Amino acid sequence: MRSLADEARALAETLAGRLDAFDPAAIRPGEDVTLAAPELSRALDNALELQDVADTVAVLAGGVGQPRDALTIPTDALANASATAMRGGIGHRATLLLSASLLTPSVGLAALADAIVMDASLTTQWYELTVRDLLGAFRDVDPALVERVCRSATVDPSAGWTSLDIEAVTRLAGALHTAAHG
């Protein structure tokens, strides 16, 4: 949760910086406020990433229940909440990698497959993340398993998720399901 809070803080600061032109103190009557299209696109991406981090925190917090005297989080509950968040579709790269690190391949690969079957366009939000980086992030994953999944899906493990076409993402989802249940 701590790393998610740090990530949310960084995203919020970046977003606030991108929207400085809209600070009420900076707006003068009779003057237009302009935000260039590329900057607007980056601001929207930051807002969506921030929402994704907040949603993940909510899922994780909901999975641990209400503390009485202290917060004790059973690792199984944390893993279950992470799997639920992953199945629901995590667009933010850092949050996705954090969730993967909490999950074993048998649980995580199935959750990832479910997410990309539900919304293959989700992978277009994983900027600069390679297939190997994500699959290798699962807890105690065997690198040979990552290679087998990629070979089965006929996908280069060093390929970026954003470069994959829908057919490759679909093949990966099938290979992930097979690896998770095999």
Short mmCIF file of N, CA and C in Angstrom, two decimals:
data_model
loop_
_atom_site.label_atom_id
_atom_site.label_comp_id
_atom_site.label_asym_id
_atom_site.label_seq_id
_atom_site.Cartn_x
_atom_site.Cartn_y
_atom_site.Cartn_z
N MET A 1 0.83 -1.19 0.00
CA MET A 1 0.00 0.00 0.00
C MET A 1 0.87 1.25 0.00
N ARG A 2 2.01 1.15 0.70
CA ARG A 2 2.90 2.31 0.79
C ARG A 2 3.38 2.73 -0.60
N SER A 3 3.80 1.75 -1.41
CA SER A 3 4.29 2.10 -2.74
C SER A 3 3.17 2.67 -3.61
N LEU A 4 1.94 2.20 -3.41
CA LEU A 4 0.81 2.77 -4.15
C LEU A 4 0.55 4.21 -3.73
N ALA A 5 0.66 4.49 -2.43
CA ALA A 5 0.48 5.86 -1.95
C ALA A 5 1.55 6.77 -2.53
N ASP A 6 2.79 6.30 -2.57
CA ASP A 6 3.88 7.09 -3.16
C ASP A 6 3.62 7.35 -4.65
N GLU A 7 3.16 6.32 -5.32
CA GLU A 7 2.85 6.45 -6.75
C GLU A 7 1.71 7.45 -6.97
N ALA A 8 0.68 7.38 -6.14
CA ALA A 8 -0.45 8.31 -6.26
C ALA A 8 0.02 9.75 -6.03
N ARG A 9 0.87 9.94 -5.04
CA ARG A 9 1.39 11.29 -4.74
C ARG A 9 2.16 11.84 -5.95
N ALA A 10 3.02 11.01 -6.53
CA ALA A 10 3.81 11.45 -7.68
C ALA A 10 2.91 11.78 -8.88
N LEU A 11 1.91 10.94 -9.11
CA LEU A 11 0.98 11.20 -10.21
C LEU A 11 0.19 12.47 -9.98
N ALA A 12 -0.27 12.69 -8.75
CA ALA A 12 -1.04 13.89 -8.44
C ALA A 12 -0.20 15.15 -8.63
N GLU A 13 1.06 15.10 -8.21
CA GLU A 13 1.94 16.25 -8.39
C GLU A 13 2.20 16.53 -9.87
N THR A 14 2.41 15.48 -10.64
CA THR A 14 2.62 15.64 -12.08
C THR A 14 1.38 16.23 -12.73
N LEU A 15 0.23 15.72 -12.37
CA LEU A 15 -1.03 16.21 -12.94
C LEU A 15 -1.25 17.67 -12.56
N ALA A 16 -1.00 18.01 -11.30
CA ALA A 16 -1.16 19.40 -10.87
C ALA A 16 -0.24 20.33 -11.66
N GLY A 17 0.98 19.89 -11.90
CA GLY A 17 1.91 20.70 -12.69
C GLY A 17 1.44 20.90 -14.11
N ARG A 18 0.86 19.87 -14.68
CA ARG A 18 0.36 19.98 -16.06
C ARG A 18 -0.82 20.94 -16.16
N LEU A 19 -1.53 21.12 -15.07
CA LEU A 19 -2.74 21.96 -15.09
C LEU A 19 -2.52 23.32 -14.44
N ASP A 20 -1.26 23.74 -14.26
CA ASP A 20 -0.96 25.03 -13.65
C ASP A 20 -1.67 26.19 -14.33
N ALA A 21 -1.84 26.10 -15.65
CA ALA A 21 -2.49 27.19 -16.39
C ALA A 21 -3.92 27.41 -15.93
N PHE A 22 -4.51 26.42 -15.30
CA PHE A 22 -5.90 26.53 -14.86
C PHE A 22 -6.03 26.91 -13.39
N ASP A 23 -4.92 27.26 -12.77
CA ASP A 23 -4.93 27.72 -11.38
C ASP A 23 -5.74 29.02 -11.33
N PRO A 24 -6.78 29.10 -10.49
CA PRO A 24 -7.61 30.32 -10.45
C PRO A 24 -6.80 31.60 -10.28
N ALA A 25 -5.70 31.55 -9.56
CA ALA A 25 -4.88 32.75 -9.35
C ALA A 25 -4.16 33.16 -10.64
N ALA A 26 -3.96 32.23 -11.56
CA ALA A 26 -3.25 32.53 -12.80
C ALA A 26 -4.18 32.99 -13.92
N ILE A 27 -5.48 32.84 -13.73
CA ILE A 27 -6.44 33.20 -14.77
C ILE A 27 -6.79 34.68 -14.65
N ARG A 28 -6.65 35.40 -15.78
CA ARG A 28 -6.95 36.82 -15.80
C ARG A 28 -8.16 37.07 -16.69
N PRO A 29 -9.07 37.89 -16.25
CA PRO A 29 -10.26 38.19 -17.07
C PRO A 29 -9.86 38.67 -18.46
N GLY A 30 -10.55 38.15 -19.46
CA GLY A 30 -10.31 38.55 -20.83
C GLY A 30 -9.18 37.81 -21.51
N GLU A 31 -8.46 36.96 -20.80
CA GLU A 31 -7.37 36.19 -21.39
C GLU A 31 -7.79 34.72 -21.49
N ASP A 32 -7.48 34.14 -22.63
CA ASP A 32 -7.77 32.72 -22.81
C ASP A 32 -6.75 31.87 -22.05
N VAL A 33 -7.19 30.71 -21.64
CA VAL A 33 -6.29 29.74 -21.04
C VAL A 33 -6.16 28.61 -22.05
N THR A 34 -4.92 28.29 -22.39
CA THR A 34 -4.67 27.30 -23.43
C THR A 34 -3.84 26.15 -22.88
N LEU A 35 -4.25 24.95 -23.25
CA LEU A 35 -3.48 23.76 -22.95
C LEU A 35 -3.35 23.01 -24.27
N ALA A 36 -2.11 22.91 -24.76
CA ALA A 36 -1.86 22.26 -26.05
C ALA A 36 -2.36 20.82 -26.03
N ALA A 37 -2.78 20.33 -27.19
CA ALA A 37 -3.35 18.99 -27.29
C ALA A 37 -2.43 17.90 -26.72
N PRO A 38 -1.13 17.93 -27.01
CA PRO A 38 -0.27 16.88 -26.43
C PRO A 38 -0.22 16.96 -24.90
N GLU A 39 -0.21 18.18 -24.37
CA GLU A 39 -0.17 18.34 -22.92
C GLU A 39 -1.49 17.90 -22.30
N LEU A 40 -2.60 18.21 -22.98
CA LEU A 40 -3.91 17.76 -22.50
C LEU A 40 -3.98 16.24 -22.49
N SER A 41 -3.45 15.62 -23.54
CA SER A 41 -3.43 14.15 -23.61
C SER A 41 -2.63 13.57 -22.45
N ARG A 42 -1.46 14.16 -22.16
CA ARG A 42 -0.65 13.66 -21.05
C ARG A 42 -1.36 13.88 -19.72
N ALA A 43 -2.05 15.01 -19.58
CA ALA A 43 -2.79 15.27 -18.34
C ALA A 43 -3.91 14.24 -18.16
N LEU A 44 -4.61 13.93 -19.24
CA LEU A 44 -5.66 12.91 -19.15
C LEU A 44 -5.09 11.55 -18.82
N ASP A 45 -3.94 11.21 -19.43
CA ASP A 45 -3.28 9.94 -19.10
C ASP A 45 -2.91 9.89 -17.62
N ASN A 46 -2.36 11.01 -17.09
CA ASN A 46 -2.01 11.07 -15.67
C ASN A 46 -3.24 10.90 -14.80
N ALA A 47 -4.35 11.53 -15.18
CA ALA A 47 -5.58 11.41 -14.39
C ALA A 47 -6.09 9.98 -14.39
N LEU A 48 -6.03 9.31 -15.54
CA LEU A 48 -6.47 7.92 -15.62
C LEU A 48 -5.56 7.01 -14.81
N GLU A 49 -4.26 7.26 -14.85
CA GLU A 49 -3.32 6.47 -14.05
C GLU A 49 -3.60 6.66 -12.56
N LEU A 50 -3.87 7.91 -12.17
CA LEU A 50 -4.17 8.21 -10.77
C LEU A 50 -5.45 7.50 -10.34
N GLN A 51 -6.45 7.50 -11.21
CA GLN A 51 -7.69 6.79 -10.90
C GLN A 51 -7.44 5.29 -10.76
N ASP A 52 -6.58 4.75 -11.62
CA ASP A 52 -6.26 3.32 -11.56
C ASP A 52 -5.57 2.97 -10.24
N VAL A 53 -4.65 3.81 -9.80
CA VAL A 53 -3.97 3.58 -8.52
C VAL A 53 -4.99 3.65 -7.39
N ALA A 54 -5.87 4.66 -7.42
CA ALA A 54 -6.89 4.79 -6.37
C ALA A 54 -7.83 3.59 -6.35
N ASP A 55 -8.21 3.11 -7.52
CA ASP A 55 -9.08 1.92 -7.60
C ASP A 55 -8.38 0.70 -7.01
N THR A 56 -7.10 0.55 -7.30
CA THR A 56 -6.34 -0.59 -6.77
C THR A 56 -6.25 -0.52 -5.25
N VAL A 57 -5.99 0.68 -4.73
CA VAL A 57 -5.95 0.85 -3.27
C VAL A 57 -7.31 0.48 -2.67
N ALA A 58 -8.39 0.91 -3.30
CA ALA A 58 -9.73 0.60 -2.79
C ALA A 58 -9.98 -0.90 -2.79
N VAL A 59 -9.59 -1.60 -3.85
CA VAL A 59 -9.77 -3.05 -3.91
C VAL A 59 -8.95 -3.73 -2.82
N LEU A 60 -7.69 -3.31 -2.70
CA LEU A 60 -6.83 -3.92 -1.67
C LEU A 60 -7.37 -3.64 -0.27
N ALA A 61 -7.78 -2.41 -0.02
CA ALA A 61 -8.31 -2.06 1.30
C ALA A 61 -9.61 -2.81 1.58
N GLY A 62 -10.45 -2.94 0.57
CA GLY A 62 -11.70 -3.67 0.76
C GLY A 62 -11.49 -5.14 1.03
N GLY A 63 -10.38 -5.67 0.54
CA GLY A 63 -10.10 -7.09 0.73
C GLY A 63 -9.56 -7.45 2.10
N VAL A 64 -9.16 -6.43 2.88
CA VAL A 64 -8.58 -6.74 4.19
C VAL A 64 -9.52 -6.50 5.35
N GLY A 65 -10.67 -5.90 5.10
CA GLY A 65 -11.65 -5.68 6.17
C GLY A 65 -11.31 -4.52 7.07
N GLN A 66 -12.13 -4.30 8.06
CA GLN A 66 -11.95 -3.18 8.99
C GLN A 66 -11.12 -3.61 10.19
N PRO A 67 -10.05 -2.84 10.48
CA PRO A 67 -9.23 -3.19 11.65
C PRO A 67 -9.94 -2.84 12.95
N ARG A 68 -9.64 -3.57 14.00
CA ARG A 68 -10.19 -3.25 15.32
C ARG A 68 -9.18 -2.43 16.10
N ASP A 69 -8.09 -3.07 16.54
CA ASP A 69 -7.06 -2.36 17.29
C ASP A 69 -5.85 -2.06 16.43
N ALA A 70 -5.62 -2.89 15.44
CA ALA A 70 -4.46 -2.72 14.56
C ALA A 70 -4.79 -3.33 13.22
N LEU A 71 -4.05 -2.92 12.23
CA LEU A 71 -4.26 -3.46 10.90
C LEU A 71 -3.30 -4.63 10.69
N THR A 72 -3.85 -5.80 10.59
CA THR A 72 -3.09 -6.99 10.27
C THR A 72 -3.64 -7.52 8.97
N ILE A 73 -2.78 -7.61 7.98
CA ILE A 73 -3.24 -8.03 6.67
C ILE A 73 -2.71 -9.44 6.40
N PRO A 74 -3.59 -10.42 6.37
CA PRO A 74 -3.14 -11.76 6.00
C PRO A 74 -2.62 -11.75 4.56
N THR A 75 -1.50 -12.38 4.33
CA THR A 75 -0.92 -12.36 2.99
C THR A 75 -1.85 -12.98 1.96
N ASP A 76 -2.66 -13.96 2.38
CA ASP A 76 -3.63 -14.54 1.45
C ASP A 76 -4.66 -13.50 1.02
N ALA A 77 -5.11 -12.68 1.96
CA ALA A 77 -6.09 -11.63 1.63
C ALA A 77 -5.48 -10.61 0.68
N LEU A 78 -4.21 -10.26 0.91
CA LEU A 78 -3.54 -9.32 0.03
C LEU A 78 -3.38 -9.89 -1.37
N ALA A 79 -3.01 -11.15 -1.45
CA ALA A 79 -2.87 -11.81 -2.75
C ALA A 79 -4.22 -11.91 -3.45
N ASN A 80 -5.26 -12.25 -2.72
CA ASN A 80 -6.61 -12.33 -3.31
C ASN A 80 -7.06 -10.97 -3.84
N ALA A 81 -6.81 -9.93 -3.06
CA ALA A 81 -7.19 -8.58 -3.49
C ALA A 81 -6.38 -8.16 -4.72
N SER A 82 -5.11 -8.53 -4.75
CA SER A 82 -4.27 -8.22 -5.91
C SER A 82 -4.77 -8.95 -7.15
N ALA A 83 -5.14 -10.20 -6.99
CA ALA A 83 -5.67 -10.97 -8.13
C ALA A 83 -6.97 -10.37 -8.63
N THR A 84 -7.82 -9.95 -7.70
CA THR A 84 -9.09 -9.31 -8.08
C THR A 84 -8.82 -8.02 -8.85
N ALA A 85 -7.88 -7.22 -8.36
CA ALA A 85 -7.54 -5.97 -9.03
C ALA A 85 -6.99 -6.25 -10.43
N MET A 86 -6.12 -7.26 -10.53
CA MET A 86 -5.54 -7.57 -11.84
C MET A 86 -6.62 -8.06 -12.80
N ARG A 87 -7.50 -8.92 -12.33
CA ARG A 87 -8.59 -9.41 -13.19
C ARG A 87 -9.48 -8.27 -13.68
N GLY A 88 -9.66 -7.27 -12.82
CA GLY A 88 -10.49 -6.13 -13.18
C GLY A 88 -9.86 -5.22 -14.21
N GLY A 89 -8.55 -5.36 -14.41
CA GLY A 89 -7.86 -4.56 -15.43
C GLY A 89 -7.11 -3.40 -14.82
N ILE A 90 -5.82 -3.54 -14.71
CA ILE A 90 -4.97 -2.47 -14.18
C ILE A 90 -4.26 -1.82 -15.35
N GLY A 91 -4.54 -0.56 -15.58
CA GLY A 91 -3.91 0.15 -16.68
C GLY A 91 -2.56 0.74 -16.33
N HIS A 92 -2.36 1.08 -15.08
CA HIS A 92 -1.13 1.74 -14.68
C HIS A 92 -0.01 0.73 -14.50
N ARG A 93 1.10 0.96 -15.20
CA ARG A 93 2.21 0.02 -15.25
C ARG A 93 2.78 -0.32 -13.87
N ALA A 94 3.08 0.69 -13.06
CA ALA A 94 3.68 0.43 -11.74
C ALA A 94 2.74 -0.36 -10.85
N THR A 95 1.46 -0.06 -10.90
CA THR A 95 0.47 -0.78 -10.10
C THR A 95 0.36 -2.22 -10.58
N LEU A 96 0.40 -2.41 -11.88
CA LEU A 96 0.34 -3.76 -12.45
C LEU A 96 1.53 -4.59 -11.99
N LEU A 97 2.72 -4.00 -12.03
CA LEU A 97 3.92 -4.73 -11.60
C LEU A 97 3.88 -5.04 -10.11
N LEU A 98 3.36 -4.11 -9.31
CA LEU A 98 3.23 -4.36 -7.88
C LEU A 98 2.27 -5.52 -7.64
N SER A 99 1.13 -5.51 -8.30
CA SER A 99 0.18 -6.62 -8.14
C SER A 99 0.80 -7.94 -8.57
N ALA A 100 1.53 -7.91 -9.68
CA ALA A 100 2.18 -9.15 -10.16
C ALA A 100 3.16 -9.67 -9.11
N SER A 101 3.88 -8.78 -8.46
CA SER A 101 4.89 -9.23 -7.49
C SER A 101 4.27 -9.90 -6.27
N LEU A 102 2.98 -9.69 -6.06
CA LEU A 102 2.29 -10.29 -4.92
C LEU A 102 1.64 -11.63 -5.26
N LEU A 103 1.68 -11.99 -6.54
CA LEU A 103 0.96 -13.18 -7.00
C LEU A 103 1.91 -14.25 -7.53
N THR A 104 1.58 -15.50 -7.23
CA THR A 104 2.32 -16.62 -7.82
C THR A 104 1.89 -16.75 -9.28
N PRO A 105 2.71 -17.37 -10.10
CA PRO A 105 2.33 -17.53 -11.50
C PRO A 105 0.99 -18.25 -11.70
N SER A 106 0.69 -19.26 -10.89
CA SER A 106 -0.56 -20.00 -11.11
C SER A 106 -1.78 -19.10 -10.94
N VAL A 107 -1.73 -18.19 -10.00
CA VAL A 107 -2.85 -17.27 -9.78
C VAL A 107 -2.73 -16.06 -10.69
N GLY A 108 -1.53 -15.49 -10.76
CA GLY A 108 -1.32 -14.25 -11.50
C GLY A 108 -1.48 -14.37 -12.99
N LEU A 109 -0.96 -15.45 -13.57
CA LEU A 109 -1.09 -15.61 -15.02
C LEU A 109 -2.55 -15.74 -15.43
N ALA A 110 -3.32 -16.47 -14.63
CA ALA A 110 -4.76 -16.60 -14.92
C ALA A 110 -5.46 -15.25 -14.79
N ALA A 111 -5.11 -14.49 -13.76
CA ALA A 111 -5.74 -13.18 -13.56
C ALA A 111 -5.38 -12.23 -14.71
N LEU A 112 -4.12 -12.26 -15.13
CA LEU A 112 -3.69 -11.42 -16.25
C LEU A 112 -4.41 -11.83 -17.53
N ALA A 113 -4.50 -13.13 -17.76
CA ALA A 113 -5.22 -13.62 -18.95
C ALA A 113 -6.67 -13.15 -18.94
N ASP A 114 -7.33 -13.27 -17.79
CA ASP A 114 -8.72 -12.82 -17.67
C ASP A 114 -8.85 -11.34 -18.01
N ALA A 115 -7.90 -10.54 -17.51
CA ALA A 115 -7.95 -9.09 -17.74
C ALA A 115 -7.82 -8.75 -19.21
N ILE A 116 -6.86 -9.39 -19.90
CA ILE A 116 -6.67 -9.02 -21.30
C ILE A 116 -7.70 -9.65 -22.23
N VAL A 117 -8.34 -10.73 -21.78
CA VAL A 117 -9.46 -11.27 -22.55
C VAL A 117 -10.65 -10.31 -22.43
N MET A 118 -10.86 -9.79 -21.22
CA MET A 118 -11.97 -8.86 -20.98
C MET A 118 -11.77 -7.56 -21.76
N ASP A 119 -10.49 -7.07 -21.82
CA ASP A 119 -10.22 -5.80 -22.50
C ASP A 119 -8.79 -5.82 -23.04
N ALA A 120 -8.66 -6.27 -24.27
CA ALA A 120 -7.32 -6.36 -24.88
C ALA A 120 -6.68 -5.00 -25.04
N SER A 121 -7.47 -3.94 -25.13
CA SER A 121 -6.91 -2.59 -25.29
C SER A 121 -6.18 -2.13 -24.02
N LEU A 122 -6.39 -2.83 -22.93
CA LEU A 122 -5.71 -2.51 -21.67
C LEU A 122 -4.20 -2.48 -21.87
N THR A 123 -3.68 -3.36 -22.70
CA THR A 123 -2.23 -3.46 -22.90
C THR A 123 -1.65 -2.20 -23.53
N THR A 124 -2.46 -1.41 -24.19
CA THR A 124 -1.94 -0.18 -24.81
C THR A 124 -1.58 0.87 -23.77
N GLN A 125 -1.96 0.65 -22.53
CA GLN A 125 -1.64 1.60 -21.45
C GLN A 125 -0.35 1.24 -20.72
N TRP A 126 0.27 0.12 -21.08
CA TRP A 126 1.45 -0.36 -20.35
C TRP A 126 2.73 0.11 -21.03
N TYR A 127 2.87 1.42 -21.15
CA TYR A 127 4.01 2.04 -21.81
C TYR A 127 5.33 1.46 -21.34
N GLU A 128 6.22 1.18 -22.29
CA GLU A 128 7.59 0.73 -22.03
C GLU A 128 7.68 -0.57 -21.24
N LEU A 129 6.61 -1.30 -21.12
CA LEU A 129 6.63 -2.56 -20.39
C LEU A 129 6.70 -3.69 -21.42
N THR A 130 7.71 -4.54 -21.27
CA THR A 130 7.82 -5.68 -22.19
C THR A 130 7.05 -6.86 -21.63
N VAL A 131 6.80 -7.81 -22.50
CA VAL A 131 6.11 -9.03 -22.07
C VAL A 131 6.94 -9.72 -21.00
N ARG A 132 8.26 -9.81 -21.21
CA ARG A 132 9.15 -10.45 -20.23
C ARG A 132 9.12 -9.71 -18.90
N ASP A 133 9.13 -8.37 -18.92
CA ASP A 133 9.11 -7.59 -17.67
C ASP A 133 7.88 -7.92 -16.84
N LEU A 134 6.72 -7.98 -17.49
CA LEU A 134 5.49 -8.24 -16.75
C LEU A 134 5.42 -9.69 -16.28
N LEU A 135 5.65 -10.62 -17.16
CA LEU A 135 5.54 -12.03 -16.77
C LEU A 135 6.63 -12.39 -15.76
N GLY A 136 7.77 -11.76 -15.86
CA GLY A 136 8.85 -12.02 -14.92
C GLY A 136 8.64 -11.37 -13.56
N ALA A 137 7.65 -10.51 -13.45
CA ALA A 137 7.38 -9.82 -12.18
C ALA A 137 6.59 -10.68 -11.19
N PHE A 138 5.98 -11.76 -11.66
CA PHE A 138 5.21 -12.60 -10.74
C PHE A 138 6.14 -13.25 -9.72
N ARG A 139 5.65 -13.42 -8.52
CA ARG A 139 6.46 -13.94 -7.42
C ARG A 139 6.95 -15.35 -7.73
N ASP A 140 8.25 -15.53 -7.61
CA ASP A 140 8.91 -16.83 -7.79
C ASP A 140 8.67 -17.46 -9.16
N VAL A 141 8.49 -16.63 -10.18
CA VAL A 141 8.27 -17.18 -11.52
C VAL A 141 9.58 -17.76 -12.06
N ASP A 142 9.46 -18.87 -12.74
CA ASP A 142 10.60 -19.50 -13.39
C ASP A 142 10.78 -18.81 -14.75
N PRO A 143 11.96 -18.25 -15.02
CA PRO A 143 12.18 -17.60 -16.33
C PRO A 143 11.87 -18.52 -17.51
N ALA A 144 12.07 -19.82 -17.33
CA ALA A 144 11.75 -20.77 -18.40
C ALA A 144 10.24 -20.77 -18.70
N LEU A 145 9.42 -20.55 -17.67
CA LEU A 145 7.98 -20.47 -17.88
C LEU A 145 7.63 -19.27 -18.75
N VAL A 146 8.27 -18.16 -18.48
CA VAL A 146 8.03 -16.95 -19.29
C VAL A 146 8.37 -17.23 -20.75
N GLU A 147 9.51 -17.87 -20.98
CA GLU A 147 9.93 -18.19 -22.34
C GLU A 147 8.95 -19.16 -23.01
N ARG A 148 8.46 -20.16 -22.25
CA ARG A 148 7.49 -21.13 -22.81
C ARG A 148 6.18 -20.44 -23.19
N VAL A 149 5.71 -19.54 -22.34
CA VAL A 149 4.47 -18.82 -22.64
C VAL A 149 4.65 -18.01 -23.92
N CYS A 150 5.75 -17.31 -24.03
CA CYS A 150 6.00 -16.48 -25.22
C CYS A 150 6.15 -17.33 -26.47
N ARG A 151 6.87 -18.43 -26.34
CA ARG A 151 7.06 -19.33 -27.49
C ARG A 151 5.70 -19.90 -27.92
N SER A 152 4.88 -20.31 -26.96
CA SER A 152 3.57 -20.86 -27.27
C SER A 152 2.68 -19.84 -27.98
N ALA A 153 2.81 -18.58 -27.59
CA ALA A 153 2.00 -17.52 -28.19
C ALA A 153 2.65 -16.91 -29.43
N THR A 154 3.82 -17.41 -29.79
CA THR A 154 4.64 -16.86 -30.87
C THR A 154 4.80 -15.34 -30.74
N VAL A 155 5.25 -14.95 -29.54
CA VAL A 155 5.48 -13.53 -29.24
C VAL A 155 6.90 -13.40 -28.70
N ASP A 156 7.61 -12.40 -29.17
CA ASP A 156 8.96 -12.12 -28.69
C ASP A 156 8.85 -11.59 -27.26
N PRO A 157 9.53 -12.22 -26.29
CA PRO A 157 9.43 -11.77 -24.90
C PRO A 157 9.91 -10.34 -24.69
N SER A 158 10.78 -9.84 -25.57
CA SER A 158 11.27 -8.47 -25.42
C SER A 158 10.35 -7.45 -26.09
N ALA A 159 9.25 -7.92 -26.68
CA ALA A 159 8.30 -7.01 -27.32
C ALA A 159 7.56 -6.20 -26.26
N GLY A 160 7.32 -4.96 -26.56
CA GLY A 160 6.51 -4.13 -25.68
C GLY A 160 5.04 -4.47 -25.85
N TRP A 161 4.31 -4.45 -24.75
CA TRP A 161 2.87 -4.75 -24.82
C TRP A 161 2.16 -3.80 -25.76
N THR A 162 2.58 -2.54 -25.79
CA THR A 162 1.90 -1.56 -26.64
C THR A 162 2.13 -1.83 -28.13
N SER A 163 3.14 -2.64 -28.46
CA SER A 163 3.42 -2.92 -29.87
C SER A 163 2.67 -4.16 -30.38
N LEU A 164 2.02 -4.89 -29.49
CA LEU A 164 1.35 -6.13 -29.88
C LEU A 164 -0.01 -5.84 -30.52
N ASP A 165 -0.31 -6.56 -31.59
CA ASP A 165 -1.64 -6.43 -32.18
C ASP A 165 -2.62 -7.32 -31.41
N ILE A 166 -3.87 -7.19 -31.73
CA ILE A 166 -4.94 -7.89 -30.99
C ILE A 166 -4.76 -9.40 -31.08
N GLU A 167 -4.30 -9.91 -32.21
CA GLU A 167 -4.11 -11.35 -32.36
C GLU A 167 -3.02 -11.85 -31.41
N ALA A 168 -1.94 -11.09 -31.30
CA ALA A 168 -0.84 -11.49 -30.40
C ALA A 168 -1.30 -11.46 -28.95
N VAL A 169 -2.08 -10.44 -28.58
CA VAL A 169 -2.59 -10.34 -27.21
C VAL A 169 -3.53 -11.52 -26.92
N THR A 170 -4.34 -11.87 -27.89
CA THR A 170 -5.26 -13.01 -27.73
C THR A 170 -4.48 -14.32 -27.59
N ARG A 171 -3.44 -14.49 -28.39
CA ARG A 171 -2.60 -15.70 -28.27
C ARG A 171 -1.93 -15.75 -26.90
N LEU A 172 -1.46 -14.60 -26.42
CA LEU A 172 -0.83 -14.55 -25.11
C LEU A 172 -1.82 -14.92 -24.02
N ALA A 173 -3.05 -14.42 -24.13
CA ALA A 173 -4.06 -14.77 -23.12
C ALA A 173 -4.28 -16.26 -23.06
N GLY A 174 -4.36 -16.91 -24.23
CA GLY A 174 -4.52 -18.36 -24.25
C GLY A 174 -3.32 -19.09 -23.65
N ALA A 175 -2.13 -18.63 -23.98
CA ALA A 175 -0.92 -19.25 -23.45
C ALA A 175 -0.81 -19.03 -21.94
N LEU A 176 -1.26 -17.88 -21.46
CA LEU A 176 -1.26 -17.60 -20.02
C LEU A 176 -2.20 -18.53 -19.29
N HIS A 177 -3.41 -18.71 -19.84
CA HIS A 177 -4.38 -19.63 -19.22
C HIS A 177 -3.81 -21.05 -19.17
N THR A 178 -3.22 -21.50 -20.26
CA THR A 178 -2.64 -22.84 -20.32
C THR A 178 -1.54 -22.99 -19.27
N ALA A 179 -0.66 -22.00 -19.19
CA ALA A 179 0.45 -22.06 -18.23
C ALA A 179 -0.05 -22.03 -16.79
N ALA A 180 -1.09 -21.26 -16.53
CA ALA A 180 -1.63 -21.14 -15.18
C ALA A 180 -2.29 -22.43 -14.72
N HIS A 181 -2.93 -23.12 -15.64
CA HIS A 181 -3.68 -24.32 -15.28
C HIS A 181 -2.95 -25.61 -15.64
N GLY A 182 -1.76 -25.46 -16.22
CA GLY A 182 -1.06 -26.65 -16.69
C GLY A 182 -0.08 -27.22 -15.78
#
